[in-house]
mmCIF file of C-alpha atoms and ligand atoms in Angstrom:
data_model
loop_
_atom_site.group_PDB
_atom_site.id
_atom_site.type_symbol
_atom_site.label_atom_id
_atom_site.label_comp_id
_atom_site.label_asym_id
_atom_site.label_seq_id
_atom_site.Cartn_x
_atom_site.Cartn_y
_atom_site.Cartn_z
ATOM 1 C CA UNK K 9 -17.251 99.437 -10.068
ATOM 2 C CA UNK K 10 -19.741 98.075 -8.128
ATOM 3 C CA UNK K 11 -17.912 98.608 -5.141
ATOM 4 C CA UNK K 12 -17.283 102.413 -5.862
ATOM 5 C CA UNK K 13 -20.666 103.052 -5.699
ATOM 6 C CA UNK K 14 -22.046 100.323 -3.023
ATOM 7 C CA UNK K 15 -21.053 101.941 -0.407
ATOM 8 C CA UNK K 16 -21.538 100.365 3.106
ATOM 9 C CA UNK K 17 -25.309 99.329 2.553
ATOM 10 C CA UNK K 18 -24.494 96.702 0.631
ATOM 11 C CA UNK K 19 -22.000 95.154 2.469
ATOM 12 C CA UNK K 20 -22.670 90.900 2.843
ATOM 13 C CA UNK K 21 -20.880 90.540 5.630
ATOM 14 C CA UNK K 22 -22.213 89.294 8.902
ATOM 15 C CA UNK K 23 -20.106 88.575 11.972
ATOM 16 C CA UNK K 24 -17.559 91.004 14.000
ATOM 17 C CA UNK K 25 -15.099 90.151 16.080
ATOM 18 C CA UNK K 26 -14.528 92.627 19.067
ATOM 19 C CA UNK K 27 -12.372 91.584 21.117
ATOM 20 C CA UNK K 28 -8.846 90.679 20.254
ATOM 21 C CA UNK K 29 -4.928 91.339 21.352
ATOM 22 C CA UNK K 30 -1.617 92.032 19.218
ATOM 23 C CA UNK K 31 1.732 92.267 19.606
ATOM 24 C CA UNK K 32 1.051 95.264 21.478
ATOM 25 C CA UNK K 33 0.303 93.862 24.804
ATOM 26 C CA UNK K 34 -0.096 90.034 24.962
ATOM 27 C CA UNK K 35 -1.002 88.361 21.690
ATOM 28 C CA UNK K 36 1.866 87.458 19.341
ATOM 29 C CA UNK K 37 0.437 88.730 15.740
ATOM 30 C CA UNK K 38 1.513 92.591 14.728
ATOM 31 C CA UNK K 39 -1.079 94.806 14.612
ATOM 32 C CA UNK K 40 -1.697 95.200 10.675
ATOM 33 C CA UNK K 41 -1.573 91.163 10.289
ATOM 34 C CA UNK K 42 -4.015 90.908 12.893
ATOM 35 C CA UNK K 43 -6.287 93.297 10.994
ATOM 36 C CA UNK K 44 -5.438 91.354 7.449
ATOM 37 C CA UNK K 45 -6.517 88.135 9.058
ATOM 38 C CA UNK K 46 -10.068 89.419 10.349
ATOM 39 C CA UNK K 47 -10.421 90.355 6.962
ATOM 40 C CA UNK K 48 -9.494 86.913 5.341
ATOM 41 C CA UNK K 49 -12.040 85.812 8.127
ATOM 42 C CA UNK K 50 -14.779 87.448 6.074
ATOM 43 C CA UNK K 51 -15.404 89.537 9.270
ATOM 44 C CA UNK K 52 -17.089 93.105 9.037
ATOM 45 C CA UNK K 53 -15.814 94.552 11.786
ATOM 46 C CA UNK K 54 -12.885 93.950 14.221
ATOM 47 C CA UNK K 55 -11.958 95.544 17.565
ATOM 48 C CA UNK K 56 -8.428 95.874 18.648
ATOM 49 C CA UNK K 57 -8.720 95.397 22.473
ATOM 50 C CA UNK K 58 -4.840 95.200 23.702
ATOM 51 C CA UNK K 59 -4.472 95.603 27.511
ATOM 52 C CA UNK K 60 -3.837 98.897 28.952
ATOM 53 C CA UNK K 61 -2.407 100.216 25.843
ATOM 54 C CA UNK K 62 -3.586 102.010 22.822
ATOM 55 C CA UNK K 63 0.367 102.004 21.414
ATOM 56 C CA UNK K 64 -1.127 98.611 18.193
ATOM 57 C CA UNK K 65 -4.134 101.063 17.466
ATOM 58 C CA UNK K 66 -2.549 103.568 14.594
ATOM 59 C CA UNK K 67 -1.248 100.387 12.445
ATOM 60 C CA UNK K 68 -4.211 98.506 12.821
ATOM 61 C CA UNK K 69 -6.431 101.395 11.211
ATOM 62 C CA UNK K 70 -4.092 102.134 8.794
ATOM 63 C CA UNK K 71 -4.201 98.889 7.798
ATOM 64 C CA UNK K 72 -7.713 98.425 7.809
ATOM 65 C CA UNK K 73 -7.565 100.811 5.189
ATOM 66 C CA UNK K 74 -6.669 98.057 2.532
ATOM 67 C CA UNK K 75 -9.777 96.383 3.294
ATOM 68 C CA UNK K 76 -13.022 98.018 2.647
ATOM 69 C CA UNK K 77 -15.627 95.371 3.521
ATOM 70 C CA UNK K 78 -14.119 95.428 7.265
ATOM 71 C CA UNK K 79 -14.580 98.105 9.293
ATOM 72 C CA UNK K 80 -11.696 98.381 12.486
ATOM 73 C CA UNK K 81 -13.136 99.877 15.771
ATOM 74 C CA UNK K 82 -10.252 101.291 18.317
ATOM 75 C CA UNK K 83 -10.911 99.429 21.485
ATOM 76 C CA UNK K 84 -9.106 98.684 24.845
ATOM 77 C CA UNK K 85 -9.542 96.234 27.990
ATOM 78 C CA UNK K 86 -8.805 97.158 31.166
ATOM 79 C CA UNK K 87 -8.658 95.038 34.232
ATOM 80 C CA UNK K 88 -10.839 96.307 37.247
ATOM 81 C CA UNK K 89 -10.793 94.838 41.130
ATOM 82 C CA UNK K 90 -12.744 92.074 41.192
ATOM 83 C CA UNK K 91 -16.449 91.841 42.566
ATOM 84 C CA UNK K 92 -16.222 88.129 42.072
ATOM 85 C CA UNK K 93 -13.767 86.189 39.976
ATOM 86 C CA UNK K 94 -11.643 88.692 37.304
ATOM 87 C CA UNK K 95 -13.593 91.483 36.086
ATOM 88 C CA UNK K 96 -12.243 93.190 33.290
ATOM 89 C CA UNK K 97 -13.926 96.198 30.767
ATOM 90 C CA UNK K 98 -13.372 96.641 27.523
ATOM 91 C CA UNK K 99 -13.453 100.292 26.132
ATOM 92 C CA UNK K 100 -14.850 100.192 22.326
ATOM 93 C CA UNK K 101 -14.697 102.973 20.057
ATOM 94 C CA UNK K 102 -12.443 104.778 22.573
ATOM 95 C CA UNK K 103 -10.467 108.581 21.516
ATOM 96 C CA UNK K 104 -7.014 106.873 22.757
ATOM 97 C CA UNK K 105 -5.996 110.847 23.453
ATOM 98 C CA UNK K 106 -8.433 111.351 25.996
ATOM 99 C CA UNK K 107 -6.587 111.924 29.257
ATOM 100 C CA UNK K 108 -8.448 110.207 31.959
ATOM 101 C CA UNK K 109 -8.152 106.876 29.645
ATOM 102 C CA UNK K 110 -4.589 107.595 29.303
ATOM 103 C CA UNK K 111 -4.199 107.906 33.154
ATOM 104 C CA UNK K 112 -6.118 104.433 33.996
ATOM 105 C CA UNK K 113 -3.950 102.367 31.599
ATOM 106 C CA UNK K 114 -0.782 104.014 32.921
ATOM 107 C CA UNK K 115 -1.727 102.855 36.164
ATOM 108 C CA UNK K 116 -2.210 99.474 35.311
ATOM 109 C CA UNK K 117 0.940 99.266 33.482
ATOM 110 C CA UNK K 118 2.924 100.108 36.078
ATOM 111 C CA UNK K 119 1.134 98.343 38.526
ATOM 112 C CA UNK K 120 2.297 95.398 36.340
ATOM 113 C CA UNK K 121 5.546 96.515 37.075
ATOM 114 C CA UNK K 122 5.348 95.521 40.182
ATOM 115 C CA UNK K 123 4.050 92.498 40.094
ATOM 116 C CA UNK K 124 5.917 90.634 37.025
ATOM 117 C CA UNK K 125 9.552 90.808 39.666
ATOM 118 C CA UNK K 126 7.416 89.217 42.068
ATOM 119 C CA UNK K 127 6.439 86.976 39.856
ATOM 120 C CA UNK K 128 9.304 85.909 38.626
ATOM 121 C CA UNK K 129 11.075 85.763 42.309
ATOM 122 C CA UNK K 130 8.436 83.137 43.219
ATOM 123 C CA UNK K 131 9.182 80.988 40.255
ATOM 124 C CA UNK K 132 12.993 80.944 41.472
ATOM 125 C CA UNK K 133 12.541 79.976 44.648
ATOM 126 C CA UNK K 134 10.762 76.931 43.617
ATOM 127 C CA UNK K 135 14.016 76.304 41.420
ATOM 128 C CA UNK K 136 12.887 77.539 37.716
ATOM 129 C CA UNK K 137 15.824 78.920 35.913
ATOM 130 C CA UNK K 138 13.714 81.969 34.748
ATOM 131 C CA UNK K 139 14.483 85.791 34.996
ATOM 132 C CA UNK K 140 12.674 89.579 34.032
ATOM 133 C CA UNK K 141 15.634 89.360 31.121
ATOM 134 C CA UNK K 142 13.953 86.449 29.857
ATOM 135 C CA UNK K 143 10.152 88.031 30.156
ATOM 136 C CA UNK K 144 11.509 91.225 28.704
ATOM 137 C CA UNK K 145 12.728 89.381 25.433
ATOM 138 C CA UNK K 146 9.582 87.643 24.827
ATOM 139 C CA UNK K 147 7.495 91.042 25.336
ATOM 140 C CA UNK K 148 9.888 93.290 23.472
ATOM 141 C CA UNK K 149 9.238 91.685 20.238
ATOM 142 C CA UNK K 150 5.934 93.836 19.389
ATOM 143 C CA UNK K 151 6.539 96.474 22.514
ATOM 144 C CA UNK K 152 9.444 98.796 23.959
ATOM 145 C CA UNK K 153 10.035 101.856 26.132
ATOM 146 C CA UNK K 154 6.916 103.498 28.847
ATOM 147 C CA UNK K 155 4.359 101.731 26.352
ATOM 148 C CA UNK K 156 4.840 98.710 27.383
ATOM 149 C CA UNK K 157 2.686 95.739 28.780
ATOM 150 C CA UNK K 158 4.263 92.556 30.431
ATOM 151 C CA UNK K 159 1.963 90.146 31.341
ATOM 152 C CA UNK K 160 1.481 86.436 32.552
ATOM 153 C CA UNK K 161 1.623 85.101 28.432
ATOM 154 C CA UNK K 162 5.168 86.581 28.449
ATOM 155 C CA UNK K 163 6.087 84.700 31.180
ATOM 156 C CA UNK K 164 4.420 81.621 30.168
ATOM 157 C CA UNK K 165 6.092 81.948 26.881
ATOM 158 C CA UNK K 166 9.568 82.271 28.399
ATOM 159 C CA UNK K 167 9.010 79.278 30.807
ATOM 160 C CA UNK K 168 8.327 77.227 27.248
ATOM 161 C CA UNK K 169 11.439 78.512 25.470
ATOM 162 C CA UNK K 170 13.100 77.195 28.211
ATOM 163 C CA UNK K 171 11.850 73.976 28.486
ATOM 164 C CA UNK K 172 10.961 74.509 32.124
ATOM 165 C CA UNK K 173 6.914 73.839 30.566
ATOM 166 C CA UNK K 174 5.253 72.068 28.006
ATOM 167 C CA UNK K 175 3.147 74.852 27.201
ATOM 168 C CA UNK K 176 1.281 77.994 28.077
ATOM 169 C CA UNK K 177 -1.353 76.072 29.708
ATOM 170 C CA UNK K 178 0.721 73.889 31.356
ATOM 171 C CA UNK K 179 2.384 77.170 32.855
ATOM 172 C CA UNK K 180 -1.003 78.766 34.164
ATOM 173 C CA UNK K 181 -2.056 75.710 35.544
ATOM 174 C CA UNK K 182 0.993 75.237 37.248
ATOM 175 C CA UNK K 183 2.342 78.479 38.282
ATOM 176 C CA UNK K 184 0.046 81.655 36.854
ATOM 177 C CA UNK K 185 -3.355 81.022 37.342
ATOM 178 C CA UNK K 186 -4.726 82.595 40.106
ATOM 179 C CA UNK K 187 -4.294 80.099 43.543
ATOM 180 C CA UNK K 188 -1.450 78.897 41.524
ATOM 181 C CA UNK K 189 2.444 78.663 43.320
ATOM 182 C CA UNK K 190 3.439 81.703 41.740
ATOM 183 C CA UNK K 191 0.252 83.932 41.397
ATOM 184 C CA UNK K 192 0.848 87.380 42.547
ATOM 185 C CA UNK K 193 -1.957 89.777 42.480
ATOM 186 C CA UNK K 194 -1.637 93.532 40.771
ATOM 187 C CA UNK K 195 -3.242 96.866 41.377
ATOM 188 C CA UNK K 196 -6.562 97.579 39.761
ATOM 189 C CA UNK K 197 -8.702 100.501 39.288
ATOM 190 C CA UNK K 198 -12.790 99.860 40.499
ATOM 191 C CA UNK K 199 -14.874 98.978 38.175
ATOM 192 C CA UNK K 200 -16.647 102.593 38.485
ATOM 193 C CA UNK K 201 -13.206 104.154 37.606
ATOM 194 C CA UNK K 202 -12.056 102.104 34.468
ATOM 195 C CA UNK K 203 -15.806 102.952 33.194
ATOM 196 C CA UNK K 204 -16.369 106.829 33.553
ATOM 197 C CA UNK K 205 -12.904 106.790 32.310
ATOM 198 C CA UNK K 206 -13.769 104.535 28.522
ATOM 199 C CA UNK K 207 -17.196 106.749 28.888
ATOM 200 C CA UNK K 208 -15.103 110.372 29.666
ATOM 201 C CA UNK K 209 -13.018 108.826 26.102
ATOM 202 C CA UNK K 210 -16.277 108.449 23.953
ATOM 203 C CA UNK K 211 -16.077 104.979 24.603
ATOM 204 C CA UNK K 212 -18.820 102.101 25.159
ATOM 205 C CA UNK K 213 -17.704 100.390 28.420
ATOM 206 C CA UNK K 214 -18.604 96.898 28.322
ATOM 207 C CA UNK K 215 -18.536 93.694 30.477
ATOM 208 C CA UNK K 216 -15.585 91.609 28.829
ATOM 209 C CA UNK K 217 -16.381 87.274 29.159
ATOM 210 C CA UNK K 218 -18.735 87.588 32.117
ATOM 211 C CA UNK K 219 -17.813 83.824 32.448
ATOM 212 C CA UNK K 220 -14.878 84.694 34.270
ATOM 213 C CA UNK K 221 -16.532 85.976 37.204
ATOM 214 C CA UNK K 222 -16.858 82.630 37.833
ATOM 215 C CA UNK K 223 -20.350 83.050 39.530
ATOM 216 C CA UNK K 224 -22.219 79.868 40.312
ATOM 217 C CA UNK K 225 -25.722 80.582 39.345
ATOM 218 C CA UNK K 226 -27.300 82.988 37.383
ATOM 219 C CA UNK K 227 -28.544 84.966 40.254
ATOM 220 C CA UNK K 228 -24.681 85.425 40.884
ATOM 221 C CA UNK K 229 -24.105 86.775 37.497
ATOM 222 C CA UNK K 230 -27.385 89.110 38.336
ATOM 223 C CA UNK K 231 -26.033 90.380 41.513
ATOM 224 C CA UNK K 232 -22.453 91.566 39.630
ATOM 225 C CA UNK K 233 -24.197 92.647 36.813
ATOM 226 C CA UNK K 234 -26.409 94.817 38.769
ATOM 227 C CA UNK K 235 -23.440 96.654 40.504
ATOM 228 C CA UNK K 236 -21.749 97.276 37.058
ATOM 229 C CA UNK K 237 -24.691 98.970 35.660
ATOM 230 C CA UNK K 238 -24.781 100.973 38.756
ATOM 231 C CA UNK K 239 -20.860 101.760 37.951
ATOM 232 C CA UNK K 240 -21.989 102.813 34.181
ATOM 233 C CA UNK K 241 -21.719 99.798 32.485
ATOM 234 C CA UNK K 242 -23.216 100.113 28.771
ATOM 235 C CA UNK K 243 -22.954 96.559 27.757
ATOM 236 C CA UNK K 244 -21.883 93.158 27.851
ATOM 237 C CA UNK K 245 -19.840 90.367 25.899
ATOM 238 C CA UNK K 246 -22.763 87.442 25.999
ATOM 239 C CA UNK K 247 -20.432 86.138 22.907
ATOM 240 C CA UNK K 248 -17.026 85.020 23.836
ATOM 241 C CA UNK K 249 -14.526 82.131 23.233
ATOM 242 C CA UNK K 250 -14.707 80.757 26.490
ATOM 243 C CA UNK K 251 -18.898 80.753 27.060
ATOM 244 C CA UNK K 252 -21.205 77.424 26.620
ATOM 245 C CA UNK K 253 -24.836 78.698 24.230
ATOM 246 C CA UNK K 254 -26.184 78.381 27.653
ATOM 247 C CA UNK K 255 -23.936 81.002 29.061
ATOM 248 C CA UNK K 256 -24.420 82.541 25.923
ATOM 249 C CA UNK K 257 -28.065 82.651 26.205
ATOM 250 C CA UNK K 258 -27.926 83.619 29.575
ATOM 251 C CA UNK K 259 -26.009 87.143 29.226
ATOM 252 C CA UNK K 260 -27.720 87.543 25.784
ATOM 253 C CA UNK K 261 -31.305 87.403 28.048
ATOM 254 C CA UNK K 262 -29.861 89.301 31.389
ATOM 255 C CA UNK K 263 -28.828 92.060 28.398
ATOM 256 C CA UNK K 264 -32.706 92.519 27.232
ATOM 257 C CA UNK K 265 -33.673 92.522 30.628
ATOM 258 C CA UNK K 266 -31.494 95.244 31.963
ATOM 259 C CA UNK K 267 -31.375 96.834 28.576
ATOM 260 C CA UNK K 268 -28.157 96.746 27.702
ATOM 261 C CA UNK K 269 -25.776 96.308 24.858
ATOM 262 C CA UNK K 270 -24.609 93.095 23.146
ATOM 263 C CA UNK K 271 -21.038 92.629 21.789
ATOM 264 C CA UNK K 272 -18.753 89.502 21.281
ATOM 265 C CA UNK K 273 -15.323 88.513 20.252
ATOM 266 C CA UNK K 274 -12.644 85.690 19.997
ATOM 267 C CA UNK K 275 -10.461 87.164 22.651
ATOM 268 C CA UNK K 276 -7.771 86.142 20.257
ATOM 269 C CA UNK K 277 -4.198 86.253 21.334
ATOM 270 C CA UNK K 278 -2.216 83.986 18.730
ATOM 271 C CA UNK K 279 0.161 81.578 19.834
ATOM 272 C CA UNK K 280 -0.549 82.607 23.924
ATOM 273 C CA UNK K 281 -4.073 80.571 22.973
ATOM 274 C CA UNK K 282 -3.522 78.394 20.403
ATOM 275 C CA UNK K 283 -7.274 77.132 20.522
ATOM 276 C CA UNK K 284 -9.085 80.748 19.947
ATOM 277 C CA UNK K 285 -9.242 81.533 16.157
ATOM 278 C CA UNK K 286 -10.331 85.214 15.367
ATOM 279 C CA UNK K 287 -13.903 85.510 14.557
ATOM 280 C CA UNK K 288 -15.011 82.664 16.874
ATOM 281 C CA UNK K 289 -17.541 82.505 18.398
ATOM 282 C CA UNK K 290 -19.447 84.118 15.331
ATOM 283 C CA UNK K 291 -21.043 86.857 16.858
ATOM 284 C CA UNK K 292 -23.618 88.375 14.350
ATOM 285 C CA UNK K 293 -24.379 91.860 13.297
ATOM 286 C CA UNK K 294 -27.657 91.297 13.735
ATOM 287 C CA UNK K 295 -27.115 90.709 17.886
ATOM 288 C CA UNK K 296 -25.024 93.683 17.962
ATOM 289 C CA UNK K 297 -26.721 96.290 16.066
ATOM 290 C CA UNK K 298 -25.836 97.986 13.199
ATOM 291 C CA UNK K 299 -26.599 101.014 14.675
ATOM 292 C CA UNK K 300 -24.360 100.547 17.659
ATOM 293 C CA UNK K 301 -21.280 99.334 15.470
ATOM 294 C CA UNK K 302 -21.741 102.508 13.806
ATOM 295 C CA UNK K 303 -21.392 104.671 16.049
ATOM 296 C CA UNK K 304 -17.955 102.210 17.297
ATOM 297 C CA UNK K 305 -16.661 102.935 13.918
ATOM 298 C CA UNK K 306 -17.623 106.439 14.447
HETATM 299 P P1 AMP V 15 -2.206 89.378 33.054
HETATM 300 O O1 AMP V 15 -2.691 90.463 32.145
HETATM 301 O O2 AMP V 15 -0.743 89.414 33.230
HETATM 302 O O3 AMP V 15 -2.943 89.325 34.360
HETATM 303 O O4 AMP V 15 -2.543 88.009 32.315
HETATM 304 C C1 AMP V 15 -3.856 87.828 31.831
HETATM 305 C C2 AMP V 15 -3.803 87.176 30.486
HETATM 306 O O5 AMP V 15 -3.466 85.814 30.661
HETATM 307 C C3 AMP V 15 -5.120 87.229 29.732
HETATM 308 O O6 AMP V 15 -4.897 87.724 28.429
HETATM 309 C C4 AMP V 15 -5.564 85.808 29.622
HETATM 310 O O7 AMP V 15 -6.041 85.541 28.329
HETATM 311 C C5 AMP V 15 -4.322 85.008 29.879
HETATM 312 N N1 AMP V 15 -4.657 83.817 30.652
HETATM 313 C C6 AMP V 15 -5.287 83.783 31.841
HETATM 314 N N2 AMP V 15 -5.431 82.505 32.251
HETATM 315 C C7 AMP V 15 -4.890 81.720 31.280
HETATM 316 C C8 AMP V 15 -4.739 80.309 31.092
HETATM 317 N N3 AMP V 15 -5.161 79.438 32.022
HETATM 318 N N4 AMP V 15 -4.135 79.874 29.962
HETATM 319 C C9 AMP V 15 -3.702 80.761 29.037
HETATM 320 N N5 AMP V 15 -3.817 82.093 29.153
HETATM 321 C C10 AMP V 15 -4.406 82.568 30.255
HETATM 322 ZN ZN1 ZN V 16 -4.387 89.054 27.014
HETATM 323 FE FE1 FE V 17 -9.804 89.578 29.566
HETATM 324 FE FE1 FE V 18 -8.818 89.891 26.309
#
């Protein structure tokens, strides 16, 4: 009764997760369970972000629809050439029709194309019994036909159901990581590309876990900052699973400074990170903005 006629101003809930991954691309939860467990995180807004894909986006706001006290925001995150370290965008409260975006994540997914064989050649010649068969069967379990997106967690995943690795970490560190034996680099829009495409969608292009940039000094993280706002960047991610407060407290300051948007998520992926629970970091309403996660809902 109460609820009928609350409506959303009297909503108690105070942290949002926006940034997470299903089935759809890397993580390993389907899209609507995904959404359920946001909501049994007491969250009031979540943001599916799978990678160059909108294909987990239609089942996650349907199911939203079962939960009125969370509100779902259609996101994306797209990989861009690095400045410094890995640079990638995420698109939030994107139209997943609009063309442009369509075109960018095409790109990328076929640019993954070509590197996963590679990929998968280098781990054979250092002796792993691995192949794309393998890869295909982990990623095919949420994914199939032109939508789909392979990426490093499949093959870490298939390396561990063979017993050639402990775990996924153990198969990064080893062998996918960047620098590592069998790192193979992929095609990538510029940053100025993967963000007037989110903006040309209605989307809020932000600056996903500025962390990984892997600057080291805050001057660093000034100087790449400074060339994504002059690319159109919107906002940035000062809340994130992988930050320190300081690092925290740094982006949260460089955002008041340059005057730009605050958002924050778990980056959750499910079993591919084990350690990241959805809706931590708690990332408040308050530092977003009600006003801004308004208009993501739209
Ligand atoms: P890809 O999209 O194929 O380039 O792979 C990137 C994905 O791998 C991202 O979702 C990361 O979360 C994940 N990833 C990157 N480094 C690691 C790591 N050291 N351990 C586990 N996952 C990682
Ligand atoms: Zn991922
Ligand atoms: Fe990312
Ligand atoms: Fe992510």
């Amino acid at each position: 009764m109460l609820r009928a006629t609350a409506g959303r101003a009297m909503r108690m809930r105070k942290f949002v997760d926006l940034h997470t991954h299903s089935l759809a691309s890397d993580g390993s939860l389907p899209p609507a369970d995904l959404v359920r467990y946001a909501d049994a995180a007491d969250l009031a807004a979540v943001a599916l972000t799978d990678h160059d894909t909108f294909s987990g986006l239609a089942e996650a706001r349907k199911a939203a629809r079962d939960f009125p006290d969370l509100d779902f925001v259609s996101g994306v995150e797209l990989s861009a050439q690095p400045i410094s370290g890995t640079v990638h965008l995420l698109g939030l409260g994107v139209d997943e029709t609009a063309p442009s975006l369509l075109k960018v994540a095409k790109f990328l997914r076929r640019a993954r194309e070509q590197r996963n064989p590679r990929i998968v050649e280098k781990l054979q010649a250092m002796g792993l019994d691995i192949g794309m068969d393998e890869v295909f069967a982990v990623a095919s379990q949420g994914q199939a036909g032109e939508e789909m997106v392979v990426g490093r967690p499949h093959i870490a995943v298939a390396l561990c159901r063979k017993g050639l690795v402990a775990d996924v970490s153990e198969a990064f560190g080893k062998y996918l990581a960047k620098g590592a034996a069998a790192y193979v680099e992929r095609e990538r829009p510029d940053a100025a590309s993967a963000i007037s495409a989110i903006r040309a969608a209605g989307g809020t292009a932000i600056a996903a876990h500025p962390s990984q940039w892997r600057c080291e000094n805050s001057a660093q993280v000034e100087r790449v900052l400074r060339a994504l706002i002059a690319d159109g960047l919107q906002g940035v991610e000062a809340y994130h699973s992988d930050h320190t407060p300081s690092q925290t407290r740094l982006y949260l300051d460089l955002a008041r400074r340059f005057d730009l948007l605050v958002t924050g998520g778990s980056d959750f992926h499910g079993d591919p990170k084990p350690q990241v629970r959805i809706g931590r970091p708690r990332v408040p309403v308050a530092a977003v903005g009600r006003e801004f996660l308004d208009k993501l809902i739209g």
